[in-house]
Coordinates of C-alpha atoms in Angstrom, one line a residue:
Chain A
M1 CA -25.1 26.0 114.8
L2 CA -23.9 25.6 111.2
T3 CA -20.6 27.1 110.3
L4 CA -20.2 29.5 107.4
R5 CA -19.2 26.9 104.9
E6 CA -21.8 24.4 106.0
K7 CA -24.6 27.0 105.6
Y8 CA -23.5 28.6 102.4
Y9 CA -21.7 27.2 99.3
D10 CA -20.8 27.8 95.7
F11 CA -18.8 30.9 96.4
D12 CA -18.2 33.2 93.4
Q13 CA -16.1 36.3 93.9
I14 CA -17.6 39.5 92.7
S15 CA -15.1 42.0 94.0
S16 CA -12.3 42.0 96.6
K17 CA -14.6 41.5 99.6
V18 CA -17.9 40.6 98.0
F19 CA -19.1 37.2 97.0
K20 CA -22.1 35.6 95.4
C21 CA -23.1 32.4 97.2
R22 CA -25.9 29.9 97.5
R23 CA -28.0 28.1 100.0
D24 CA -30.5 25.5 98.7
D25 CA -31.9 27.2 95.6
Q26 CA -31.5 30.7 96.8
F27 CA -28.6 33.1 96.0
F28 CA -27.1 35.7 98.3
T29 CA -24.5 38.4 98.3
M30 CA -21.9 38.1 101.0
K31 CA -19.7 40.9 102.2
I32 CA -16.6 40.5 104.4
V33 CA -16.0 43.0 107.2
S34 CA -12.8 42.7 109.2
I35 CA -13.2 43.4 112.9
L36 CA -9.5 44.0 113.3
N37 CA -8.9 46.5 110.5
E38 CA -8.5 49.4 112.8
E39 CA -5.4 49.3 115.0
N40 CA -6.7 51.6 117.7
Q41 CA -9.8 49.4 118.1
A42 CA -7.8 46.2 118.5
N43 CA -8.0 46.3 122.2
N44 CA -11.6 47.4 122.6
G45 CA -13.6 44.5 121.1
V46 CA -15.9 44.8 118.1
P47 CA -15.8 48.3 116.7
Y48 CA -18.8 50.4 117.6
W49 CA -19.6 51.4 114.0
I50 CA -19.9 47.8 113.0
I51 CA -22.3 47.1 115.9
R52 CA -24.4 50.1 115.1
E53 CA -24.6 49.6 111.4
I54 CA -25.5 45.9 111.6
S55 CA -28.1 46.5 114.2
I56 CA -29.7 49.2 112.1
L57 CA -29.7 47.0 109.0
K58 CA -31.1 44.1 110.9
E59 CA -34.2 45.9 111.8
L60 CA -35.0 47.3 108.4
D61 CA -37.6 45.6 106.2
H62 CA -38.4 47.7 103.2
I63 CA -38.7 46.7 99.5
N64 CA -36.4 49.5 98.5
I65 CA -33.6 48.7 100.8
V66 CA -31.1 45.9 100.1
R67 CA -31.9 43.5 103.0
L68 CA -29.4 42.1 105.4
I69 CA -30.5 38.5 106.0
D70 CA -27.7 36.9 108.1
V71 CA -24.5 37.7 110.0
M72 CA -21.8 35.0 110.4
T73 CA -18.5 35.1 112.1
D74 CA -15.3 33.2 111.2
G75 CA -12.2 34.1 113.0
P76 CA -11.5 37.9 112.8
D77 CA -14.1 38.4 110.1
L78 CA -17.8 39.1 109.9
F79 CA -19.7 37.9 106.9
L80 CA -22.8 39.9 106.1
V81 CA -25.3 38.0 104.0
F82 CA -27.5 40.3 101.9
E83 CA -30.3 39.5 99.5
Y84 CA -28.9 38.9 96.0
L85 CA -29.8 41.3 93.2
D86 CA -29.5 39.8 89.8
N87 CA -28.1 41.3 86.6
E88 CA -31.4 43.2 86.1
F89 CA -30.4 45.5 88.9
Q90 CA -27.9 48.0 87.8
A91 CA -25.9 50.1 90.1
D92 CA -25.4 53.9 89.7
F93 CA -28.9 54.2 88.4
L94 CA -28.5 57.6 86.8
K95 CA -26.1 56.1 84.2
N96 CA -28.7 53.7 83.0
P97 CA -29.7 55.0 79.6
K98 CA -33.3 53.6 79.9
M99 CA -33.8 56.0 82.8
F100 CA -34.1 58.8 80.3
M101 CA -36.5 57.1 77.9
Y102 CA -39.6 57.2 80.0
P103 CA -40.3 60.4 82.0
Q104 CA -42.8 58.6 84.2
M105 CA -40.0 56.3 85.4
K106 CA -38.1 59.2 86.9
K107 CA -41.1 60.2 89.0
E108 CA -41.6 56.6 90.1
F109 CA -38.0 56.2 91.2
L110 CA -38.0 59.6 92.9
Y111 CA -41.0 58.5 94.9
Q112 CA -39.4 55.3 95.9
I113 CA -36.3 57.1 97.1
L114 CA -38.4 59.6 99.2
N115 CA -40.5 56.8 100.5
T116 CA -37.4 55.0 101.7
V117 CA -36.0 58.1 103.3
A118 CA -39.2 58.8 105.1
Y119 CA -39.3 55.2 106.4
L120 CA -35.7 55.6 107.7
H121 CA -36.3 59.0 109.3
A122 CA -39.3 57.6 111.1
R123 CA -36.9 55.2 112.7
K124 CA -34.4 57.8 113.5
I125 CA -31.9 56.6 110.9
L126 CA -30.0 58.9 108.7
L127 CA -28.6 58.0 105.3
R128 CA -25.9 60.7 105.4
D129 CA -24.2 59.7 102.1
L130 CA -27.1 59.1 99.7
R131 CA -25.9 59.3 96.1
P132 CA -26.6 57.6 92.8
E133 CA -23.8 55.1 93.2
N134 CA -25.6 53.6 96.2
I135 CA -28.8 53.1 94.2
L136 CA -29.6 50.2 92.0
V137 CA -32.6 49.9 89.7
N138 CA -34.4 47.3 87.8
V139 CA -36.0 49.2 84.9
R140 CA -38.2 46.2 83.9
T141 CA -39.9 45.9 87.2
Q142 CA -39.4 49.5 88.1
V143 CA -38.0 48.6 91.5
L144 CA -35.2 50.6 93.1
K145 CA -32.9 49.4 95.8
I146 CA -30.7 51.5 98.1
A147 CA -27.6 49.8 99.5
L148 CA -27.1 51.1 103.0
F149 CA -24.1 49.4 104.5
G150 CA -21.4 51.9 105.2
A151 CA -23.7 54.9 105.2
A152 CA -26.5 54.6 107.7
R153 CA -26.3 56.3 111.1
T154 CA -28.7 57.0 113.9
F155 CA -29.7 60.4 115.1
E156 CA -29.1 60.0 118.7
A157 CA -25.6 58.9 119.4
P158 CA -23.1 61.2 117.7
L159 CA -19.5 60.5 118.0
E160 CA -16.9 63.3 117.7
A161 CA -15.4 62.0 114.6
Y162 CA -17.7 59.7 112.7
S163 CA -15.4 59.4 109.7
S164 CA -13.2 61.4 107.4
S165 CA -14.9 63.1 104.5
V166 CA -15.8 59.9 102.7
G167 CA -18.1 60.2 99.7
C168 CA -19.0 62.7 97.0
L169 CA -19.4 66.3 98.0
S170 CA -22.0 66.9 95.3
Y171 CA -24.9 65.8 97.5
R172 CA -23.9 67.6 100.7
S173 CA -26.2 70.2 102.0
P174 CA -25.1 73.8 102.5
E175 CA -25.4 73.5 106.3
V176 CA -23.0 70.5 106.2
L177 CA -20.6 72.3 103.8
F178 CA -20.5 75.3 106.0
Q179 CA -19.1 73.2 108.8
F180 CA -16.1 71.9 107.0
G181 CA -16.0 68.3 108.3
C182 CA -17.5 69.1 111.6
E183 CA -20.2 66.7 110.6
K184 CA -23.5 67.5 112.2
Y185 CA -25.8 65.7 109.9
S186 CA -29.5 65.6 110.3
T187 CA -32.6 64.6 108.4
P188 CA -32.7 67.8 106.1
N189 CA -29.3 66.8 104.7
D190 CA -30.8 63.6 103.3
V191 CA -33.7 65.5 101.8
W192 CA -31.2 67.9 100.2
A193 CA -29.3 64.9 98.6
V194 CA -32.6 63.6 97.2
G195 CA -33.2 67.1 95.7
C196 CA -29.8 67.0 94.0
I197 CA -30.6 63.6 92.6
F198 CA -33.9 64.9 91.4
G199 CA -32.2 67.7 89.6
E200 CA -29.6 65.3 88.2
M201 CA -32.4 63.1 86.8
L202 CA -33.7 66.1 84.9
L203 CA -30.4 67.7 83.6
H204 CA -28.5 64.4 83.0
R205 CA -25.5 65.8 84.9
P206 CA -24.8 66.5 88.6
L207 CA -26.5 69.7 89.8
F208 CA -23.4 70.8 91.8
S209 CA -20.0 69.4 91.1
G210 CA -17.4 71.7 92.6
P211 CA -14.3 69.9 93.9
S212 CA -14.2 71.8 97.2
D213 CA -16.6 73.0 99.8
V214 CA -16.1 76.7 98.8
E215 CA -16.6 76.0 95.1
L216 CA -19.6 73.9 95.8
L217 CA -21.2 76.6 98.0
D218 CA -20.6 79.1 95.2
E219 CA -22.4 76.8 92.7
I220 CA -25.3 76.4 95.1
F221 CA -25.6 80.1 95.7
T222 CA -25.4 80.8 92.0
L223 CA -28.5 78.7 91.4
L224 CA -30.4 79.4 94.6
G225 CA -29.2 82.8 95.7
T226 CA -26.9 83.8 98.6
P227 CA -28.7 83.1 101.9
T228 CA -29.6 86.0 104.2
E229 CA -30.8 86.2 107.7
E230 CA -34.2 86.6 106.2
T231 CA -34.1 83.5 104.0
W232 CA -32.1 81.4 106.5
P233 CA -32.4 82.7 110.1
G234 CA -29.1 82.0 111.9
V235 CA -27.0 81.6 108.8
T236 CA -24.5 84.2 109.8
S237 CA -23.7 82.4 113.0
I238 CA -23.3 79.1 111.2
C239 CA -21.1 80.1 108.3
G240 CA -18.4 81.5 110.6
T241 CA -16.8 83.8 108.1
C242 CA -18.5 85.9 105.5
A243 CA -15.9 84.8 103.0
L244 CA -17.8 81.6 102.5
M245 CA -20.8 83.5 101.3
G246 CA -19.1 85.2 98.4
P247 CA -20.6 88.3 96.8
P248 CA -24.4 88.4 97.2
Q249 CA -26.2 86.6 94.3
Q250 CA -29.9 86.5 93.4
P251 CA -31.6 83.2 92.9
K252 CA -32.2 82.0 89.3
D253 CA -35.6 81.2 87.9
L254 CA -35.9 77.5 88.4
A255 CA -38.6 77.3 85.7
K256 CA -36.0 78.5 83.2
E257 CA -33.3 76.1 84.6
F258 CA -35.7 73.1 84.5
P259 CA -38.0 73.8 81.5
M260 CA -39.0 70.1 81.3
L261 CA -40.6 70.2 84.8
N262 CA -44.2 71.0 85.5
P263 CA -45.3 73.5 88.2
D264 CA -45.8 70.8 90.8
G265 CA -42.4 69.4 90.1
L266 CA -40.8 72.8 90.4
D267 CA -42.5 73.4 93.7
L268 CA -41.2 70.1 95.1
L269 CA -37.7 70.6 93.8
S270 CA -37.5 74.1 95.3
K271 CA -38.7 72.8 98.6
M272 CA -36.2 70.0 98.7
L273 CA -33.4 72.5 97.7
C274 CA -34.5 75.1 100.2
L275 CA -31.3 76.6 101.7
C276 CA -32.6 76.8 105.2
P277 CA -32.6 73.3 106.7
N278 CA -35.5 74.1 109.1
Y279 CA -37.7 75.3 106.2
R280 CA -36.7 72.4 103.9
I281 CA -39.6 69.9 103.2
S282 CA -39.4 66.7 105.2
A283 CA -39.4 63.3 103.4
E284 CA -42.7 62.5 105.0
D285 CA -44.3 65.6 103.5
A286 CA -42.5 65.2 100.2
V287 CA -44.1 61.8 99.5
K288 CA -47.5 63.4 99.8
H289 CA -46.7 66.3 97.4
P290 CA -49.1 66.8 94.5
Y291 CA -46.2 66.0 92.1
F292 CA -46.7 62.3 93.0
K293 CA -50.4 62.3 92.2
G294 CA -51.1 59.1 90.3
V295 CA -47.9 57.3 91.3
Chain B
M1 CA -25.5 60.4 153.5
S2 CA -23.9 63.1 151.4
F3 CA -22.6 63.4 147.9
D4 CA -20.2 65.8 146.2
S5 CA -22.4 67.2 143.5
S6 CA -19.5 68.6 141.5
N7 CA -18.3 65.1 140.9
H8 CA -21.4 63.0 140.6
P9 CA -25.0 63.6 139.6
I10 CA -27.2 63.5 142.6
S11 CA -30.4 61.5 142.5
P12 CA -33.0 63.5 144.4
D13 CA -34.8 61.7 147.2
L14 CA -38.3 61.1 145.8
Y15 CA -39.9 60.3 149.1
C16 CA -40.1 63.0 151.8
S17 CA -42.4 61.8 154.5
E18 CA -45.4 64.0 153.6
V19 CA -45.4 62.9 150.0
T20 CA -45.0 59.3 151.0
S21 CA -48.0 59.4 153.2
E22 CA -50.0 61.0 150.4
V23 CA -49.1 58.2 148.0
I24 CA -49.8 55.5 150.5
H25 CA -53.2 56.8 151.4
L26 CA -54.6 57.7 148.0
D27 CA -58.2 56.6 147.8
S28 CA -59.8 55.0 144.8
D29 CA -61.4 58.2 143.5
D30 CA -58.0 59.8 143.3
E31 CA -56.6 56.8 141.5
A32 CA -59.4 56.9 139.0
L33 CA -58.9 60.6 138.4
K34 CA -55.2 60.1 137.9
F35 CA -55.7 57.5 135.2
N36 CA -58.3 59.6 133.4
V37 CA -55.5 62.0 132.7
L38 CA -54.1 59.5 130.3
W39 CA -57.2 58.3 128.6
G40 CA -59.5 61.3 128.4
D41 CA -60.5 62.6 125.1
S42 CA -58.0 64.9 123.6
D43 CA -58.1 67.8 121.1
H44 CA -54.3 68.0 121.2
D45 CA -53.1 67.6 117.6
D46 CA -49.5 67.2 116.8
S47 CA -49.3 65.0 113.8
D48 CA -45.5 64.7 113.8
D49 CA -45.4 63.5 117.4
E50 CA -48.4 61.3 116.7
S51 CA -46.8 59.5 113.8
I52 CA -43.5 59.1 115.7
L53 CA -45.4 57.6 118.6
L54 CA -47.3 55.2 116.3
N55 CA -44.1 54.1 114.7
L56 CA -42.6 53.5 118.1
L57 CA -45.5 51.4 119.3
E58 CA -45.5 49.4 116.1
S59 CA -41.7 48.7 116.4
E60 CA -42.2 47.9 120.1
H61 CA -44.9 45.4 119.1
N62 CA -42.7 43.8 116.5
Q63 CA -39.8 43.3 118.8
V64 CA -39.8 40.2 120.9
Q65 CA -41.5 41.6 124.0
E66 CA -43.2 38.3 124.9
Q67 CA -39.9 36.6 125.4
T68 CA -38.8 38.7 128.4
K69 CA -42.0 38.0 130.1
F70 CA -41.0 34.3 130.1
L71 CA -37.7 35.3 131.8
G72 CA -39.6 36.3 134.9
Q73 CA -41.1 32.8 135.0
Q74 CA -37.8 31.1 134.4
L75 CA -36.0 33.1 137.0
R76 CA -38.5 32.2 139.7
K77 CA -37.5 28.6 139.4
K78 CA -33.9 29.4 140.2
T79 CA -33.5 31.5 143.4
W80 CA -29.7 31.7 143.0
L81 CA -30.1 33.2 139.5
I82 CA -32.5 35.9 140.8
N83 CA -29.8 37.0 143.3
A84 CA -27.0 36.7 140.8
R85 CA -28.9 38.6 138.2
E86 CA -29.6 41.4 140.6
E87 CA -26.0 41.5 141.7
A88 CA -24.9 41.7 138.0
I89 CA -27.4 44.5 137.3
N90 CA -26.2 46.4 140.3
W91 CA -22.7 46.2 139.0
I92 CA -23.8 47.5 135.6
L93 CA -25.6 50.4 137.3
K94 CA -22.5 51.3 139.3
V95 CA -20.3 51.5 136.3
H96 CA -23.0 53.4 134.4
A97 CA -23.1 56.0 137.2
Y98 CA -19.3 56.2 137.4
Y99 CA -18.9 57.1 133.8
S100 CA -22.1 59.2 133.7
F101 CA -23.5 57.2 130.9
K102 CA -26.9 58.0 129.5
P103 CA -30.0 56.4 131.1
E104 CA -30.6 54.6 127.8
T105 CA -27.2 52.8 128.1
A106 CA -28.2 51.4 131.5
Y107 CA -31.5 50.1 130.2
L108 CA -30.1 48.6 127.0
S109 CA -27.3 46.8 129.0
V110 CA -30.0 45.1 131.1
D111 CA -32.1 44.4 128.1
Y112 CA -29.3 42.6 126.4
F113 CA -28.5 40.8 129.6
N114 CA -32.1 39.6 130.0
R115 CA -32.4 38.5 126.4
F116 CA -29.2 36.5 126.6
L117 CA -30.3 34.8 129.9
L118 CA -33.4 33.6 128.0
S119 CA -31.5 31.5 125.5
H120 CA -28.5 30.3 127.6
T121 CA -28.2 28.3 130.8
F122 CA -25.8 29.2 133.5
T123 CA -24.6 27.0 136.3
Q124 CA -24.5 28.1 139.9
D125 CA -21.0 26.9 140.7
K126 CA -19.2 29.5 138.6
A127 CA -19.5 33.3 139.1
W128 CA -17.3 34.5 136.3
P129 CA -19.7 33.8 133.3
L130 CA -22.3 36.3 134.6
Q131 CA -19.6 38.9 135.3
L132 CA -18.3 38.4 131.7
L133 CA -21.8 38.8 130.4
S134 CA -22.3 42.0 132.5
V135 CA -19.1 43.5 131.1
T136 CA -20.1 42.5 127.6
C137 CA -23.6 43.8 127.7
L138 CA -22.5 47.1 129.2
S139 CA -19.8 47.4 126.5
L140 CA -22.3 46.7 123.7
A141 CA -24.8 49.2 125.1
A142 CA -22.2 51.9 125.4
K143 CA -21.0 51.3 121.9
M144 CA -24.6 51.7 120.7
E145 CA -25.3 54.9 122.7
E146 CA -22.3 56.8 124.0
S147 CA -20.1 59.4 122.3
K148 CA -17.1 58.2 124.3
V149 CA -16.7 54.5 124.9
P150 CA -14.2 53.6 127.6
L151 CA -11.7 50.8 126.9
L152 CA -12.8 47.4 127.9
L153 CA -10.3 47.2 130.7
D154 CA -11.5 50.5 132.1
L155 CA -15.0 49.3 132.2
Q156 CA -13.9 46.7 134.7
V157 CA -12.3 48.9 137.3
I158 CA -15.4 49.1 139.5
E159 CA -15.7 46.3 142.0
S160 CA -14.8 43.5 139.5
R161 CA -13.9 40.2 141.0
F162 CA -12.6 39.1 137.6
L163 CA -10.7 41.0 134.9
F164 CA -11.3 39.8 131.4
K165 CA -8.9 40.4 128.5
P166 CA -10.2 42.5 125.6
K167 CA -10.0 39.4 123.4
T168 CA -12.2 37.4 125.7
V169 CA -14.8 40.2 125.9
Q170 CA -14.7 40.5 122.1
R171 CA -15.5 36.8 121.7
M172 CA -18.3 37.2 124.2
E173 CA -19.5 40.3 122.3
L174 CA -19.8 38.3 119.1
L175 CA -21.6 35.5 121.0
V176 CA -24.1 37.9 122.6
M177 CA -24.8 39.7 119.4
A178 CA -25.4 36.4 117.5
S179 CA -27.7 35.3 120.3
L180 CA -29.6 38.5 120.0
K181 CA -29.6 38.1 116.2
W182 CA -27.7 41.4 116.0
R183 CA -30.9 43.3 116.9
L184 CA -29.4 45.7 119.4
R185 CA -31.6 48.7 118.6
T186 CA -34.2 48.0 121.2
I187 CA -37.1 50.3 121.9
T188 CA -36.8 51.6 125.5
P189 CA -39.1 53.5 127.8
F190 CA -36.9 56.5 127.1
D191 CA -38.1 56.6 123.5
F192 CA -41.6 57.5 124.9
V193 CA -40.9 59.8 127.8
H194 CA -40.6 63.1 125.9
L195 CA -43.6 62.2 123.7
F196 CA -45.7 61.4 126.7
I197 CA -44.6 64.6 128.5
S198 CA -45.6 66.7 125.5
K199 CA -49.0 65.1 125.6
L200 CA -49.5 65.4 129.3
L201 CA -49.0 69.1 129.4
C202 CA -50.1 72.2 127.5
S203 CA -47.2 74.4 128.3
A204 CA -43.7 73.8 129.7
S205 CA -44.1 76.5 132.3
T206 CA -46.9 74.6 134.0
W207 CA -44.3 72.0 135.0
G208 CA -41.4 74.3 136.0
D209 CA -38.2 72.5 135.1
L210 CA -38.9 69.9 132.4
S211 CA -35.4 68.5 132.6
Y212 CA -36.0 67.8 136.3
I213 CA -39.1 65.8 135.5
V214 CA -37.2 63.9 132.8
S215 CA -34.4 63.0 135.3
L216 CA -36.9 61.8 137.9
V217 CA -38.6 59.6 135.3
S218 CA -35.3 58.3 134.1
D219 CA -34.3 57.4 137.6
V220 CA -37.6 55.5 138.2
I221 CA -37.2 53.6 134.8
I222 CA -33.6 52.6 135.7
R223 CA -34.8 51.3 139.1
T224 CA -37.3 49.0 137.3
C225 CA -34.4 47.2 135.8
L226 CA -33.6 45.8 139.2
V227 CA -37.0 44.4 139.9
M228 CA -37.8 41.2 138.1
D229 CA -41.5 41.7 138.2
F230 CA -41.3 44.6 135.7
L231 CA -40.2 42.2 133.0
E232 CA -43.9 41.6 132.1
F233 CA -44.4 45.2 131.1
S234 CA -43.7 46.8 127.7
P235 CA -41.4 49.9 127.5
S236 CA -44.3 52.2 126.7
T237 CA -46.2 50.9 129.7
I238 CA -43.2 51.5 132.0
A239 CA -42.7 55.0 130.5
A240 CA -46.3 55.9 131.1
A241 CA -46.5 54.6 134.6
A242 CA -43.1 56.1 135.6
L243 CA -44.3 59.5 134.3
L244 CA -47.5 59.3 136.3
W245 CA -45.6 58.2 139.3
V246 CA -43.2 61.1 139.1
T247 CA -45.7 63.8 138.3
N248 CA -47.9 62.7 141.1
Q249 CA -45.1 63.7 143.4
C250 CA -44.6 67.0 141.9
V251 CA -47.8 68.4 140.4
D252 CA -51.4 67.8 141.3
D253 CA -52.8 68.6 137.9
K254 CA -55.3 66.4 136.1
K255 CA -55.3 67.5 132.5
S256 CA -57.2 65.1 130.3
Y257 CA -54.9 64.3 127.4
C258 CA -54.7 60.9 125.8
L259 CA -51.3 59.3 125.5
H260 CA -52.3 56.8 122.9
K261 CA -55.2 54.4 122.3
N262 CA -52.8 51.5 121.7
I263 CA -51.5 51.6 125.3
S264 CA -53.3 49.4 127.7
I265 CA -54.8 51.2 130.7
E266 CA -55.0 48.1 132.7
M267 CA -51.3 47.3 132.2
V268 CA -50.3 50.9 133.1
K269 CA -52.4 50.7 136.3
K270 CA -50.8 47.4 137.2
C271 CA -47.3 48.7 136.5
Y272 CA -48.0 51.9 138.5
K273 CA -49.2 49.8 141.4
L274 CA -46.0 47.7 141.3
M275 CA -43.9 50.9 141.2
K276 CA -45.7 52.1 144.3
Q277 CA -45.0 48.8 146.1
K278 CA -41.4 48.1 145.0
L279 CA -40.0 51.6 145.0
I280 CA -41.4 52.6 148.3
I281 CA -40.1 49.4 149.9
R282 CA -36.7 50.1 148.4
R283 CA -36.6 53.7 149.2
S284 CA -33.5 53.2 151.4
E285 CA -31.5 51.7 148.5
L286 CA -30.2 54.7 146.8
Y287 CA -29.3 54.3 143.1
W288 CA -26.0 56.3 143.6
P289 CA -23.5 54.3 145.6
K290 CA -21.0 55.9 148.0
I291 CA -18.3 58.0 146.5
S292 CA -15.5 55.9 148.0
Q293 CA -16.7 52.8 146.1
L294 CA -16.3 54.6 142.8
L295 CA -12.6 55.4 143.2
P296 CA -10.7 53.3 140.6
R297 CA -7.8 51.2 141.7
S298 CA -4.3 52.7 141.1
P299 CA -2.7 51.9 137.7
T300 CA -0.2 49.6 139.4
C301 CA -3.0 47.7 141.2
V302 CA -4.9 47.3 137.9
L303 CA -1.8 46.0 136.2
D304 CA -1.0 43.6 139.0
H305 CA -4.6 42.4 138.9
A306 CA -4.5 42.1 135.1
A307 CA -1.3 40.0 135.3
A308 CA -2.9 37.7 138.0
M309 CA -6.1 37.4 136.0
Q310 CA -4.3 36.5 132.7
E311 CA -3.8 32.9 133.8
S312 CA -7.3 32.5 135.2
S313 CA -8.9 34.1 132.2
D314 CA -7.0 31.8 129.9
A315 CA -8.4 28.9 132.0
H316 CA -11.9 30.3 131.6
K317 CA -12.1 30.0 127.9
L318 CA -15.7 29.8 126.6

C-alpha cells in the first residue's frame, strides 16, 4: 500500500489544514484531521464523529456534493482527499455578483440545493448547518457544490451533545431555536435553511440576522406571524415559556415583501418557511414544485 | 433457567412445543399460501415508504453484497476459522447484551468482522488477533450507532482472554476502516423491518403489540449472524424471511400485500427454510447468557489484568 507521500505530491498549502496536491495529472484538495485533538477521546480510539462523517461522505455520489475520494493515515492524523474545485468555483455563493445578473440562475441553483437535500434525506442524512458559506458555485457551468465535511449527520444515532452551537444562527429553524441548544435536528430544519437561502437570494441580505435566539425568533414571527396552536399544533409545549413568543403578531404579506417573485415562487417560499415543521414541505416534494417547471 | 427482567432484557422463547410441531409439519399448501402474502397484488399505496424502500434496495445492491457470499466458501475450507469466528461473534453478542446496545450495533459489528476476514488471512496458532478484531469491530459499530459509547477498556470486561490498550485498538480501528474503505454505513435487515411490517398489515391493532413483533424479528436477525450459511442472503431477504418466520408463530393471517418486486421470492423461501432448520436445531442455545457471566471483574482485578497484559500487548504489535 502506498504511503501518503508516495501516492500524492506537489503539495501547495491553501489554508492552515488544507492543501492542494496532485497525483498523475489530476489535482485534489487534502484536508488534515487530527485524531488526537480531543483530550477526553484520547483513550477511546478514533473519535465517533470522525468515523460517522467519513463513512457518510464515502457513500455519497452526487454532482452537487464535494466528493471524498480517499482517506489516508499518517501517525495521529487523517488526510481526507477531496475532489479539487478550481478557481471557477467560488465559495459563499451569495456574495458572487454574477448571481444577481441572471434571475434564471437563482432558480437553477435553488433547484440544485433542494435536489441535493432530497438526495441526502433519502439516505437518512441531515445537513444540519446548511448556509451560503458551505456552498460553492461555478457560474459559467452553472454547477453548484455543497461542502459537507463538518456538517453532515445521520438521523438515527443521536448523541446527547453533538457539538456546541457552531455555525450561524440565521439559518436555524424555529423548532431548533425554541430548544436553546438542546439540538434535536430533523429534516424540516434543513428545508427551513434552504427557505432562508431562497429569501436571501431574492433580497440580497439574510432573511433573519438577529444575534441571539430570542431576537431571531422575534424576526421570524415579525415576518411570518406568531405561531398558535392552530397554525402549529403542539407549539406551546415546545416553546417552554410564553416569553419566547413575544406579543402576538400577524403574518406579513409575502407578496409585498418579495415583489420580484411570481405566485409559484411565493407558494414554494411560504411552504419552505412554514413555521410548523410537520407542515413544512419536504425536499422531495419541493423539487417537484411548479416553480421549477422548465429547469 | 431464569432471568432477572429488571436487569436484562428477556428474549422470549419462540418455540413452545405446540408451535414447534405446527412449524415442523406445515404442508406445501400452507407454505405456498404463506409466501403469497408477500407477493400478492397490492393496492396499498404509500409513496413515501415506497421511495424509501426503493432507495434502500438500490443502496443494498450497490454495496458489496457479493463479497460476503464468498466468505462462506472461504470459511468452509478452514474448519478452525469457522469455530473461531463463531466464538468471536458469540463474544460480541455477549458484550452487546451486557450494554443493551441496539440490534443494529450487533449486526454491524459482525458485518465489519466478516468483511475484514475476506481481505485478511489469519493463522491458527494465535488467538489474540481475532479477539482484537472483535473488540475493534464492536467499538466501530457502537461509535456508528450508539448514544453512549463505553470506553475501549470497558468493552473488554466480558470474558476477554486478552486486554488490549486503547492505543492498540485505535491502530486496529484505522486498519479495519481502511480495509473496509471507510464504508461503515452498511444496509442492515433492520432498515427494512418497519417498512415490511407496514406493508404486511393494514392496521396495527391487528397485530397487537407491534414492538413485540419487532423485538422477535430483531432476535431472529441477530441469531442469523451466528450461522455462516446466512452469508449468502441479502439484508432485505433476511428481513423478509425473519418477519415471515416470526409472524407465523404469532398470527395466522394471510393478507396479500406485496413487499417489493425487486425482492427475490426464491431467495426468501430459501432463507426462510434455513431459518427453520438452523433456529429450531439451536433452540436450546439462548441468546442471553447467564447473569453471572455478565458480572464485570472488580476494578482491582481489571487493573491487575491490565498491568499483566501491558507487556504481552506490547509484544503483540501489529
